[in-house]
Every structure is written in C-alpha cells, then in structure tokens.
PDB file of C-alpha atoms and ligand atoms in Angstrom:
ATOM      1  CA  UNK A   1      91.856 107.632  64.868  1.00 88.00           C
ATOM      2  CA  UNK A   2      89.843 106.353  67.419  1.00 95.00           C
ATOM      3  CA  UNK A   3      91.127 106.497  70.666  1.00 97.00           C
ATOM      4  CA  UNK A   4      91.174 104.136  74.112  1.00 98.00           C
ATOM      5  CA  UNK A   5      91.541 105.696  77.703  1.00 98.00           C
ATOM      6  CA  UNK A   6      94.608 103.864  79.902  1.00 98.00           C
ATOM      7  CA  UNK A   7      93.255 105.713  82.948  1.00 98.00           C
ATOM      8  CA  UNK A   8      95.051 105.509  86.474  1.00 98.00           C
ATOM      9  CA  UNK A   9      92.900 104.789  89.459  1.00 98.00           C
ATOM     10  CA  UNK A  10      95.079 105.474  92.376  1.00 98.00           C
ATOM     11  CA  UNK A  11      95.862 103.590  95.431  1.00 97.00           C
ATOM     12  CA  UNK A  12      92.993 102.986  97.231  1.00 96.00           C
ATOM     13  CA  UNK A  13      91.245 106.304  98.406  1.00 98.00           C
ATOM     14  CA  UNK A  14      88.375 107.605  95.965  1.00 98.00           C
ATOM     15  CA  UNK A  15      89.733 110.939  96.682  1.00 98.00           C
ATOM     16  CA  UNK A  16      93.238 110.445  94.965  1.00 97.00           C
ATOM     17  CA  UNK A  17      91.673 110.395  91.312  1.00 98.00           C
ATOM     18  CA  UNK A  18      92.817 113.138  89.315  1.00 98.00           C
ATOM     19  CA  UNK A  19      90.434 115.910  88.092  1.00 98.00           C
ATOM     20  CA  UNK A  20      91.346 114.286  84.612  1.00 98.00           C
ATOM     21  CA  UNK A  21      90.276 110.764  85.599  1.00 98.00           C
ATOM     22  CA  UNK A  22      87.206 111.998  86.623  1.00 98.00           C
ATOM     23  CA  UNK A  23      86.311 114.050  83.701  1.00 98.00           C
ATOM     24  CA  UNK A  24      86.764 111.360  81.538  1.00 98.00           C
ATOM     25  CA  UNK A  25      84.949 108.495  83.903  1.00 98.00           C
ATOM     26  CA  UNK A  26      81.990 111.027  83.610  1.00 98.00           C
ATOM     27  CA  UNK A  27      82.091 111.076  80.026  1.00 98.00           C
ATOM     28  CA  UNK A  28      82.494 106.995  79.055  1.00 98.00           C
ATOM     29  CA  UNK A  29      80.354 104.492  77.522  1.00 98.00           C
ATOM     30  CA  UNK A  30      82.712 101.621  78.502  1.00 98.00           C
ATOM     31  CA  UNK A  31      84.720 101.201  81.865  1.00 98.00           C
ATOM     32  CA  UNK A  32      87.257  97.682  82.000  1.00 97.00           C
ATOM     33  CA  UNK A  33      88.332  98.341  85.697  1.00 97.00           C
ATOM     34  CA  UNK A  34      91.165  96.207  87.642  1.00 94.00           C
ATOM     35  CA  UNK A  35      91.072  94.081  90.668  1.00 91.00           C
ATOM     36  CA  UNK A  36      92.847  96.904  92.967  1.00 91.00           C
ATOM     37  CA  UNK A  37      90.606  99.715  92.044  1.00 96.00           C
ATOM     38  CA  UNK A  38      87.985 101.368  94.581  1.00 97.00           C
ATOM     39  CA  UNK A  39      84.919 100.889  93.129  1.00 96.00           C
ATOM     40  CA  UNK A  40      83.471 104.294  94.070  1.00 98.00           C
ATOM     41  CA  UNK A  41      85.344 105.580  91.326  1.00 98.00           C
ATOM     42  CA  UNK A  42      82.587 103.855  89.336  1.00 98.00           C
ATOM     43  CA  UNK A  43      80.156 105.836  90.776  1.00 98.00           C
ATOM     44  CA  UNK A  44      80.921 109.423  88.758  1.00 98.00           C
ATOM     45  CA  UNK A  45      80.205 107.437  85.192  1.00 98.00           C
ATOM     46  CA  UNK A  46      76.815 107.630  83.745  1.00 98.00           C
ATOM     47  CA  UNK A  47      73.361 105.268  84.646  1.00 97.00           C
ATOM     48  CA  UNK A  48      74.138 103.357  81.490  1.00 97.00           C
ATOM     49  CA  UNK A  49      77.751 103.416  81.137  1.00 98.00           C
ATOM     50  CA  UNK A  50      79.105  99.335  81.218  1.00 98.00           C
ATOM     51  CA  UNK A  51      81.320  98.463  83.794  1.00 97.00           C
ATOM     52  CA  UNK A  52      83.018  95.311  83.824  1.00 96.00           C
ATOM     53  CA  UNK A  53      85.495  93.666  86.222  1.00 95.00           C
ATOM     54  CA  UNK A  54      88.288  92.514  84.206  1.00 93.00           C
ATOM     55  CA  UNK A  55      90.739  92.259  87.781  1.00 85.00           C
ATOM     56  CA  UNK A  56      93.474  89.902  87.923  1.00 59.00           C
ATOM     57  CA  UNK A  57      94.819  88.420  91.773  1.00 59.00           C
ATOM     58  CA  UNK A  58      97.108  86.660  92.401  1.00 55.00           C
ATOM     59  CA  UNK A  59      95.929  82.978  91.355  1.00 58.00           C
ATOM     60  CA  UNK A  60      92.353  84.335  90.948  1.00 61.00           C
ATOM     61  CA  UNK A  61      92.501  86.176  87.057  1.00 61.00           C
ATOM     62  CA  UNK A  62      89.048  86.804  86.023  1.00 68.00           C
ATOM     63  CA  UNK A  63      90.181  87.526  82.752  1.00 79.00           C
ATOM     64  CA  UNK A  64      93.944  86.903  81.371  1.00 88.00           C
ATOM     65  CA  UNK A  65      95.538  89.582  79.650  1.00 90.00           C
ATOM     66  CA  UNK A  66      95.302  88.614  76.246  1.00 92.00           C
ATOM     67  CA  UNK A  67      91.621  88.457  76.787  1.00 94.00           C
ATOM     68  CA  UNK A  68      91.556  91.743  78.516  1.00 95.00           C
ATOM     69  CA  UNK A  69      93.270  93.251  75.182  1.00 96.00           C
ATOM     70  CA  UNK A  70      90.928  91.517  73.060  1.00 96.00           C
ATOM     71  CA  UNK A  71      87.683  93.614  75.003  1.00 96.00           C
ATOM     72  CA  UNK A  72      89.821  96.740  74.652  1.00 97.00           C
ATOM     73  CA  UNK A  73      90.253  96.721  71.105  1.00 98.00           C
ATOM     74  CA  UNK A  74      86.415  95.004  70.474  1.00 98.00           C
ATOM     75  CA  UNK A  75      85.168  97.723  72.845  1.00 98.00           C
ATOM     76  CA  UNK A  76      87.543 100.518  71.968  1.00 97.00           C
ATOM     77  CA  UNK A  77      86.351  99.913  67.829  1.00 97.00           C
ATOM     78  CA  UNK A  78      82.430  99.634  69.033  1.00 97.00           C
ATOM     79  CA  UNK A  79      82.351 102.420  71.757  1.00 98.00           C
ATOM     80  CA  UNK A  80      82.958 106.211  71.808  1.00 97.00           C
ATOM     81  CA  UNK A  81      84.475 106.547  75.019  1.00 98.00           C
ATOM     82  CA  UNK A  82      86.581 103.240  75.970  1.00 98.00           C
ATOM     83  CA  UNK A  83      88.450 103.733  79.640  1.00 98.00           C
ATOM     84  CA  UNK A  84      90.950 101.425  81.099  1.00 98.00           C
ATOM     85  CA  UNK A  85      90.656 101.685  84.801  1.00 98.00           C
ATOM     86  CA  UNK A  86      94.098 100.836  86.680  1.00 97.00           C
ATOM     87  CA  UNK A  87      95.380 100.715  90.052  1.00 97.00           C
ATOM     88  CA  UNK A  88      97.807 103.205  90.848  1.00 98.00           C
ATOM     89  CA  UNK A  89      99.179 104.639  87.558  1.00 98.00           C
ATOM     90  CA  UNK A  90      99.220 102.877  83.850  1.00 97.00           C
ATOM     91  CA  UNK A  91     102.364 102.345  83.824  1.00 97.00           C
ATOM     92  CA  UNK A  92     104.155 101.311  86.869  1.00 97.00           C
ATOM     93  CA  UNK A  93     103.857  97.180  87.248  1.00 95.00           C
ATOM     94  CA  UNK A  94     100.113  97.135  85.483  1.00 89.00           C
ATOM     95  CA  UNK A  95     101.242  95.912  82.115  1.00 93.00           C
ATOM     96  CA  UNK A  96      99.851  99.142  80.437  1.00 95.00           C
ATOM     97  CA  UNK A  97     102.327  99.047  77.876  1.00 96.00           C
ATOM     98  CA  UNK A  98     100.991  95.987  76.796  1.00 96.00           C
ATOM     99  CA  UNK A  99      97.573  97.269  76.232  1.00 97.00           C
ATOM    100  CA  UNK A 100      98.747  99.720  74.421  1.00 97.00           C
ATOM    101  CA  UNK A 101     100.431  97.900  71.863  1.00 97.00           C
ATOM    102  CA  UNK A 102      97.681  95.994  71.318  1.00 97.00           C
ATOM    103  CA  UNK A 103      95.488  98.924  71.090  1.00 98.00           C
ATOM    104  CA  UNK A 104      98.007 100.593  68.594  1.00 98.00           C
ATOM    105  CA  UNK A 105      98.471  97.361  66.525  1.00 97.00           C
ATOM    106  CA  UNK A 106      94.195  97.256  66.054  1.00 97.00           C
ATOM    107  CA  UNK A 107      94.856 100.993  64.675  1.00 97.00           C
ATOM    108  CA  UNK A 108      93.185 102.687  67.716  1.00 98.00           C
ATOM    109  CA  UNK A 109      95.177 104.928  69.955  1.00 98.00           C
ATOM    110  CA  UNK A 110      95.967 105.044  73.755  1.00 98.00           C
ATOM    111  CA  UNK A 111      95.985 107.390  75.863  1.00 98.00           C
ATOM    112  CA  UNK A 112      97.072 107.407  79.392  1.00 98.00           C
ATOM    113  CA  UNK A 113      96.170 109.326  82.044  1.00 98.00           C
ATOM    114  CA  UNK A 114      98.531 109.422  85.008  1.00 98.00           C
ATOM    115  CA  UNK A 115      97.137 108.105  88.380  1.00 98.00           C
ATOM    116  CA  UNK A 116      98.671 108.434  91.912  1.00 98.00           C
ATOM    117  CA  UNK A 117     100.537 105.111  92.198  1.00 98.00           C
ATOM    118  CA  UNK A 118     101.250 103.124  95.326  1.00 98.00           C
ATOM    119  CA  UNK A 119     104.573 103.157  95.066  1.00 98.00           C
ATOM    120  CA  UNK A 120     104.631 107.013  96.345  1.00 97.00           C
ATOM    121  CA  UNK A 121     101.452 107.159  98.296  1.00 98.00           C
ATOM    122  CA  UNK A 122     101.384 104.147 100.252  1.00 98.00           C
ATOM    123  CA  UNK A 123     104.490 105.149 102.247  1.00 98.00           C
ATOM    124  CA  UNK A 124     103.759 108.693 102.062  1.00 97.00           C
ATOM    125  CA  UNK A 125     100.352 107.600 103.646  1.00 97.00           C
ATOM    126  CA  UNK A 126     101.830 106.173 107.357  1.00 97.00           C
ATOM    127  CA  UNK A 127     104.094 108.444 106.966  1.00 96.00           C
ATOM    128  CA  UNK A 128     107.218 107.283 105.482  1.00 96.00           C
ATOM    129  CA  UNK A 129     109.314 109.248 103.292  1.00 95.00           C
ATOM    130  CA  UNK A 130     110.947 108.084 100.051  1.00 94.00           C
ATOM    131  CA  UNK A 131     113.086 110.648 100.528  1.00 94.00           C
ATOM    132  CA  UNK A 132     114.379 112.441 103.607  1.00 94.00           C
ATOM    133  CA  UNK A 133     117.874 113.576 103.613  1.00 92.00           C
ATOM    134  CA  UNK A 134     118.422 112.286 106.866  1.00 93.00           C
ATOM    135  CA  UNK A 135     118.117 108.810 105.462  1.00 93.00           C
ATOM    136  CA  UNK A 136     118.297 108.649 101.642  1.00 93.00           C
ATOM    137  CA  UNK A 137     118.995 109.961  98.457  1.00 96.00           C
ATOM    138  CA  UNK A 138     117.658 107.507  96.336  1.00 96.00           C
ATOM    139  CA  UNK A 139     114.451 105.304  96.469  1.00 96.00           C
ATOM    140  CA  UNK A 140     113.837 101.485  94.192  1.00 96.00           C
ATOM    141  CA  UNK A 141     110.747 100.519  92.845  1.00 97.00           C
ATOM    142  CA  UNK A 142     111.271  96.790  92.139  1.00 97.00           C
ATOM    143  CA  UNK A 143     109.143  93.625  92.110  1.00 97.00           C
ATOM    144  CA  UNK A 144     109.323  91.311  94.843  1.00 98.00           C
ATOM    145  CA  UNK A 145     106.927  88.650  92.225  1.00 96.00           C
ATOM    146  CA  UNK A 146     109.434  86.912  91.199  1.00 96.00           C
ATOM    147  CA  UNK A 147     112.668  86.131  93.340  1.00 97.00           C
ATOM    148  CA  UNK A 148     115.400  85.334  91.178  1.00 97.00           C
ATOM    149  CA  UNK A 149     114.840  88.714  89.215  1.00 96.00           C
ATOM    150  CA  UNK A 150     115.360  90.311  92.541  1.00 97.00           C
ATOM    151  CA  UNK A 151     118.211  88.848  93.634  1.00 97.00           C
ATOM    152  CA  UNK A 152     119.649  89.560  90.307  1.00 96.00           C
ATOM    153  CA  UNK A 153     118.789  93.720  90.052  1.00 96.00           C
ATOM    154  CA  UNK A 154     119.570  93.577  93.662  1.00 95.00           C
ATOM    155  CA  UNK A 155     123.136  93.731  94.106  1.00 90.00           C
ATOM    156  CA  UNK A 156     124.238  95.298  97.509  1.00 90.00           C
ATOM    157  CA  UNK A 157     123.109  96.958 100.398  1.00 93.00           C
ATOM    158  CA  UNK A 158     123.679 100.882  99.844  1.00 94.00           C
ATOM    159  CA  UNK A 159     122.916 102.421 103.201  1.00 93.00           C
ATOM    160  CA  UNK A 160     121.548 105.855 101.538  1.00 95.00           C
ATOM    161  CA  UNK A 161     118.791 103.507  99.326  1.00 96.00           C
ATOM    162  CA  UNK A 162     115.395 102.547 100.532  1.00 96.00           C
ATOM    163  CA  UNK A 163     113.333  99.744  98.686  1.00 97.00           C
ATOM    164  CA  UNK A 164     110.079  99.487  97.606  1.00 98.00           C
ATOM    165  CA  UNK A 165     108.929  95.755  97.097  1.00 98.00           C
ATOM    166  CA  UNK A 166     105.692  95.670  95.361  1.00 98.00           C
ATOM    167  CA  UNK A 167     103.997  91.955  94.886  1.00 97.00           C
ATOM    168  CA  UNK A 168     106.340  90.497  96.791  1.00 98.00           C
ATOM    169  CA  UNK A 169     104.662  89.794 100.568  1.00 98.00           C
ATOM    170  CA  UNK A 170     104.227  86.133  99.076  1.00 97.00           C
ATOM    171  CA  UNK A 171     107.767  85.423  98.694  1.00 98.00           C
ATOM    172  CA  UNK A 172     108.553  87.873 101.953  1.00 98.00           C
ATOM    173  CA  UNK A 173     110.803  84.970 103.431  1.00 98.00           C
ATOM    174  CA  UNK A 174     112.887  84.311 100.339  1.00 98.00           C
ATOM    175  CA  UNK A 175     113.586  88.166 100.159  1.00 98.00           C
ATOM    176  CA  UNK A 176     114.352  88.251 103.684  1.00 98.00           C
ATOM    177  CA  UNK A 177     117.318  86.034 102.994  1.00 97.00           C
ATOM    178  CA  UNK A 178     118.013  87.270  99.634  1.00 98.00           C
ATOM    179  CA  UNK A 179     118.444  90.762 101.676  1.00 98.00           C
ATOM    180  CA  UNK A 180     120.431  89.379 104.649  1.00 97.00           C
ATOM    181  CA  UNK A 181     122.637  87.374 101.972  1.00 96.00           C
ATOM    182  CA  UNK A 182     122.990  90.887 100.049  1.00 96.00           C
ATOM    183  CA  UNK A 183     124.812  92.604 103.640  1.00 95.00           C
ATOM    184  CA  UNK A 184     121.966  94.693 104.230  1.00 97.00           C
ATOM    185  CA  UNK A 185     122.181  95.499 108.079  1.00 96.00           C
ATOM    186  CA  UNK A 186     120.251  92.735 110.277  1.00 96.00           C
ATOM    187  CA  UNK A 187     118.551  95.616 111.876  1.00 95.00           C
ATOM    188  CA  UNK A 188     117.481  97.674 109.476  1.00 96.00           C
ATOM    189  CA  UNK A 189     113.716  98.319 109.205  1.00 96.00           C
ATOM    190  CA  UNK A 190     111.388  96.404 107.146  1.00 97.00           C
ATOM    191  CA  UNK A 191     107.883  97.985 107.065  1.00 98.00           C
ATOM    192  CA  UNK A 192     104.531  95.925 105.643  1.00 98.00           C
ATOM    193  CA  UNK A 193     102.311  98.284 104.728  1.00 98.00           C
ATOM    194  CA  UNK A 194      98.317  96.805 103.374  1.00 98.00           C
ATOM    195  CA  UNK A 195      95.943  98.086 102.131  1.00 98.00           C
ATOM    196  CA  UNK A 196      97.433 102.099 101.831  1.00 98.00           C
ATOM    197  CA  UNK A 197      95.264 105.258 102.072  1.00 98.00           C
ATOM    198  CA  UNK A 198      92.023 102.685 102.674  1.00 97.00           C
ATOM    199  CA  UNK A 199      90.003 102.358 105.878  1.00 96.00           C
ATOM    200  CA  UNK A 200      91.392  98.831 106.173  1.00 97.00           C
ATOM    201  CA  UNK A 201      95.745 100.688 106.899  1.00 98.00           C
ATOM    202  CA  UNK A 202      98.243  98.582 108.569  1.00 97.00           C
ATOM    203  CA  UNK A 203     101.202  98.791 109.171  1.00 97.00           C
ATOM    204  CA  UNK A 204     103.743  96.609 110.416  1.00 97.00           C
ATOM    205  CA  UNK A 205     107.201  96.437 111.223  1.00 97.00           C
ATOM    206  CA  UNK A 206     110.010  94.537 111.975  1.00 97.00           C
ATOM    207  CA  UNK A 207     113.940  93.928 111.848  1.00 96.00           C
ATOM    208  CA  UNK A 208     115.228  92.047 108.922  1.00 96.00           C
ATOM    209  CA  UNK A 209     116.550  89.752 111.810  1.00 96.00           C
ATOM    210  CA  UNK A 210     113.344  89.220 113.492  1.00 97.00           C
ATOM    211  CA  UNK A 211     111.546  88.260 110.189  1.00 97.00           C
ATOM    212  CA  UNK A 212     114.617  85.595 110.030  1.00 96.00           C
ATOM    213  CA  UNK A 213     113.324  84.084 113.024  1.00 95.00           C
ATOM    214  CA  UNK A 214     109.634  84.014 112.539  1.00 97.00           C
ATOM    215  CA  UNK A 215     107.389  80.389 112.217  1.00 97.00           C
ATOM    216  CA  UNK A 216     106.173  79.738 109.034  1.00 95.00           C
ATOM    217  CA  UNK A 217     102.441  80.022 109.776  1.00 97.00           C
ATOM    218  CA  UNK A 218     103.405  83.992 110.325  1.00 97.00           C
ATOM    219  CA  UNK A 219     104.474  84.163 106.467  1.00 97.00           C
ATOM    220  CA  UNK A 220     101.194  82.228 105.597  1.00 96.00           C
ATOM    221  CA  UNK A 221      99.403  85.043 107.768  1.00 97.00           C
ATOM    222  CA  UNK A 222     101.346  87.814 106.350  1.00 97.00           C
ATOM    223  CA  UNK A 223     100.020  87.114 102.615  1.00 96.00           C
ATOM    224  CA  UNK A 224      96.201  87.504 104.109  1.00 95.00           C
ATOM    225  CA  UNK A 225      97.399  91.559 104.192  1.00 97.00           C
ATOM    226  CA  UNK A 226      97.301  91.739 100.523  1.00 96.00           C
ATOM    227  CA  UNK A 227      97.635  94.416  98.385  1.00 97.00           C
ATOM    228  CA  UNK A 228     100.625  95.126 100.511  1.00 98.00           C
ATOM    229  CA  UNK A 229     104.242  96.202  99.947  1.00 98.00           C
ATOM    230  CA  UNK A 230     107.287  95.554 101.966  1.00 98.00           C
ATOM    231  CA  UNK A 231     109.310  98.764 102.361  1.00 98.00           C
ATOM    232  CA  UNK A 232     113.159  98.254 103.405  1.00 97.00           C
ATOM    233  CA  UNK A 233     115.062 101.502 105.143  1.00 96.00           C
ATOM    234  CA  UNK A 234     115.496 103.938 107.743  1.00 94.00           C
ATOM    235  CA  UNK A 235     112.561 106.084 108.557  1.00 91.00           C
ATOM    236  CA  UNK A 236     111.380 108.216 111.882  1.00 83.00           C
ATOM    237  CA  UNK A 237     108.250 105.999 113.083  1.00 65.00           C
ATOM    238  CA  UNK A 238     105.151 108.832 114.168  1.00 58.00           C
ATOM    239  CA  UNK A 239     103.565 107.095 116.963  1.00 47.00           C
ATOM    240  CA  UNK A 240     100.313 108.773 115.406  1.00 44.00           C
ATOM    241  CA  UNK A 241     100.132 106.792 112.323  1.00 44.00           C
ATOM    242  CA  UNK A 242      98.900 103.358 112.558  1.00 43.00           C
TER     243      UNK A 242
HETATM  244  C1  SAM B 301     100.463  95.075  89.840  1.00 65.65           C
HETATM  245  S1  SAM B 301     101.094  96.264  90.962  1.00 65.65           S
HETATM  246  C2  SAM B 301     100.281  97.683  90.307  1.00 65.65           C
HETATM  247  C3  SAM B 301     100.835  98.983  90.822  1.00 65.65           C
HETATM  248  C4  SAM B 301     100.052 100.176  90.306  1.00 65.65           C
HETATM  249  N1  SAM B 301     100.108 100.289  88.875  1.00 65.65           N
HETATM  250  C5  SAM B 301     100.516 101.474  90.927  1.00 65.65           C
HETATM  251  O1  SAM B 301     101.029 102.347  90.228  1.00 65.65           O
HETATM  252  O2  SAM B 301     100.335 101.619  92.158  1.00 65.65           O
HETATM  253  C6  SAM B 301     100.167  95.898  92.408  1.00 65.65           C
HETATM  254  C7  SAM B 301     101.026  95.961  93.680  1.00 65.65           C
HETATM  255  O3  SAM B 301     101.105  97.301  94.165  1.00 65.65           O
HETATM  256  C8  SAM B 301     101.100  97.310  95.581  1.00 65.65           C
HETATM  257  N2  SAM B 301      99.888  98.016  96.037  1.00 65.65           N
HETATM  258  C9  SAM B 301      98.897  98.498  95.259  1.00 65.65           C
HETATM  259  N3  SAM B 301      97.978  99.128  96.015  1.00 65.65           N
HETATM  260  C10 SAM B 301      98.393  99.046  97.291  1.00 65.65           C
HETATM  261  C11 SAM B 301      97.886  99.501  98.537  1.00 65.65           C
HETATM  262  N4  SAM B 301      96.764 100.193  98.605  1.00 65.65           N
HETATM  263  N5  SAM B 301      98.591  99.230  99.669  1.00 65.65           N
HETATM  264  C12 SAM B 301      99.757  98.529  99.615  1.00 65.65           C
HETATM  265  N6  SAM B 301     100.290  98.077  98.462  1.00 65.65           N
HETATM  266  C13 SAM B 301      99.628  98.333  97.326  1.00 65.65           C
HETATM  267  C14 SAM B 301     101.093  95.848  96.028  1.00 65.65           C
HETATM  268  O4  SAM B 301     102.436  95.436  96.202  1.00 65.65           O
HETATM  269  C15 SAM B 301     100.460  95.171  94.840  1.00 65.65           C
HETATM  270  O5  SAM B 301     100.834  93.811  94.760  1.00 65.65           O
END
C-alpha cells in the first residue's frame, strides 16, 4: 500500500522540526504545506521536489479542504514520496484526521509524524508553564473559533486549571464575557501570545477586567497579532521574556 506523509511542522521556529520530519522532507517528491508553516522547512527537500501552498487563514483559504484531500490522494497515487506539511502537530486543531480518512478511503495509507505543537511551545516559549504546581494541575486545549462551543465545554472557573484558547483572538471579547459570566476571577491573567518561538514574539497581558473595559478599535487591533493564542491563568511573569 502506498503510503502519504501527515508530517508536523512545528510552531514557528525552523529549529523545532523533528529529526524525523526532516528525514522525510529530504526524501519527497511532493510537499502540500499549510498557511502557518515556516517556509525554511522547505529548504531541506530536493531542487526538484514540488512545493505547493495549500494554507488556509482565516477568510483567506487558498484551497478548501475537500480540495486539499483531492491533491493528497491525486498526488499521494502519482508520487513516491507524498508529505503533508502542518503547523504544529497533525493532529491537534489541523483537521488531520480528515485527511486521513480520505487518504485511507482512496486505499493509500497515512502516516503521521508528530510535530511540536503550539499548544505546548508557545507558552513554554515566554515562559509560561502549563504546569507548575504552584499554579495548576491541569491544562485545556480548547478552541476559541467558535463561541457557543466554548461556552458550552466551558463550564466553571476551577482555580487549579489554566486555558489554552487557540483561534480564538477574533472572538477575544465574546470570551472575555463568556469567562467573566463563567466566575472566573476578574483579575486573573489573560496572556496574548503571537507569533510564538518566531522573530516577530509578543506578548501581552492583561486582567480579564481590563479587557472588559477596552474600546472596540483595541479588539480590531488585537486580531492584526495573528497566529496568536489567548492563555487564561496564574503564571510568574520573567521580566526577561518579551
Ligand atoms: C488550526 S490551529 C493548528 C494548531 C497546530 N496543529 C498545532 O499543533 O500547533 C492554529 C492555531 O494555533 C495557534 N498558533 C499556531 N501557531 C502559533 C504561534 N506561533 N503563536 C501563537 N499561536 C499559534 C493559533 O491560535 C492558531 O489560530
């Protein structure tokens, strides 16, 4: 059976591929690469190797996902070495699964390869720990995309849980009520972190209860940050990152 690469990127830095994601960048015919990833990592495949764009933003989607299955399996039944390039890891938020399917359902076979996702590394990168027993015991990954499926999974404030919000700065005032509504603390910490382990690192960071009380044009501002992801809980702020 003929097989297609789901390979994961990382977040941002070149330098967080794995040894695995390399060798097998090195060795393909065919790259399909996503929106979020570096584009050095392009630059350990071969002179001849074809590397297309497939990324999707945020109303900008070069190619929809249907279509981007279609060029898997059309590429993955054509070429030797197929590779899926994803931001992150396959399958945290980057429909993966979904590829995969298709690619089984075509009678090829998919196999991931792990990348470093955001969801770890961003934080970890200014500095903030997912877990620190000071603070937590427990850390959500959830998506801030769309709002009612947030309020839903989120039910109450627990004061040893920190959140994760990924694709969620453009709804950042809805989940700032959502939050407040929810009885987390009006001054716990709420830290916007773009463009993690690039050049380009910000951080920001507020009270929930400042965010109440800020215009609209900052929300419109805040979405210019993107990729970004809103972290919610107690941390120790280093004065030497960002
Ligand atoms: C569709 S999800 C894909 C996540 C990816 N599969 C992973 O494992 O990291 C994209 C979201 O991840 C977050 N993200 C990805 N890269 C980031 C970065 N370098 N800095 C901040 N947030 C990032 C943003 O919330 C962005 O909207």
């Amino acid at each position: 059976m003929k097989k297609v690469y789901l390979v994961g990127a990382g977040a941002g830095d070149v330098e967080l591929l794995t040894l695995k994601a390399v060798n097998i960048l090195k060795k393909a015919d065919v790259v399909l690469y996503d929106a979020l990833v570096n584009t050095q990592c392009l630059e350990f495949c071969k002179k001849d190797t074809i590397t297309i764009n497939v990324g999707k933003r945020k109303n900008n989607h070069i190619k929809k996902q249907n279509e981007i299955n279609k060029m898997l399996v059309q590429y993955g039944k054509q070429y030797n070495i197929v590779v899926r390039l994803k931001g992150g890891t396959p399958f945290v938020f980057g429909r993966g699964m979904e590829e995969c399917e298709a690619l089984a359902k075509a009678g090829l076979e998919p196999i991931v390869i792990s990348g470093v996702s955001a969801t770890t590394s961003v934080p970890e990168s200014f500095m903030i720990p997912l877990i620190y027993r000071k603070y937590n015991d427990s850390y959500r990954t959830i998506t801030g995309h769309d709002v009612e499926i947030f309020e839903d999974i989120i039910t109450t404030y627990n004061k040893r849980e920190s959140l994760i919000i990924m694709m969620g700065i453009h709804n950042l005032k809805q989940i700032v009520k959502i939050l407040l509504n929810k009885s987390f603390p009006t001054n716990i910490p709420v830290a916007i972190l773009s463009k993690g382990t690039t050049k380009e690192a910000t951080k920001l960071v507020f009270t929930l209860d400042e965010l109440l009380n800020k215009p609209l044009e900052f929300f419109d501002d805040i979405k210019t940050l993107t990729p970004a992801m809103i972290f919610v809980g107690y941390f120790d702020a280093t004065n030497s990152i960002n």
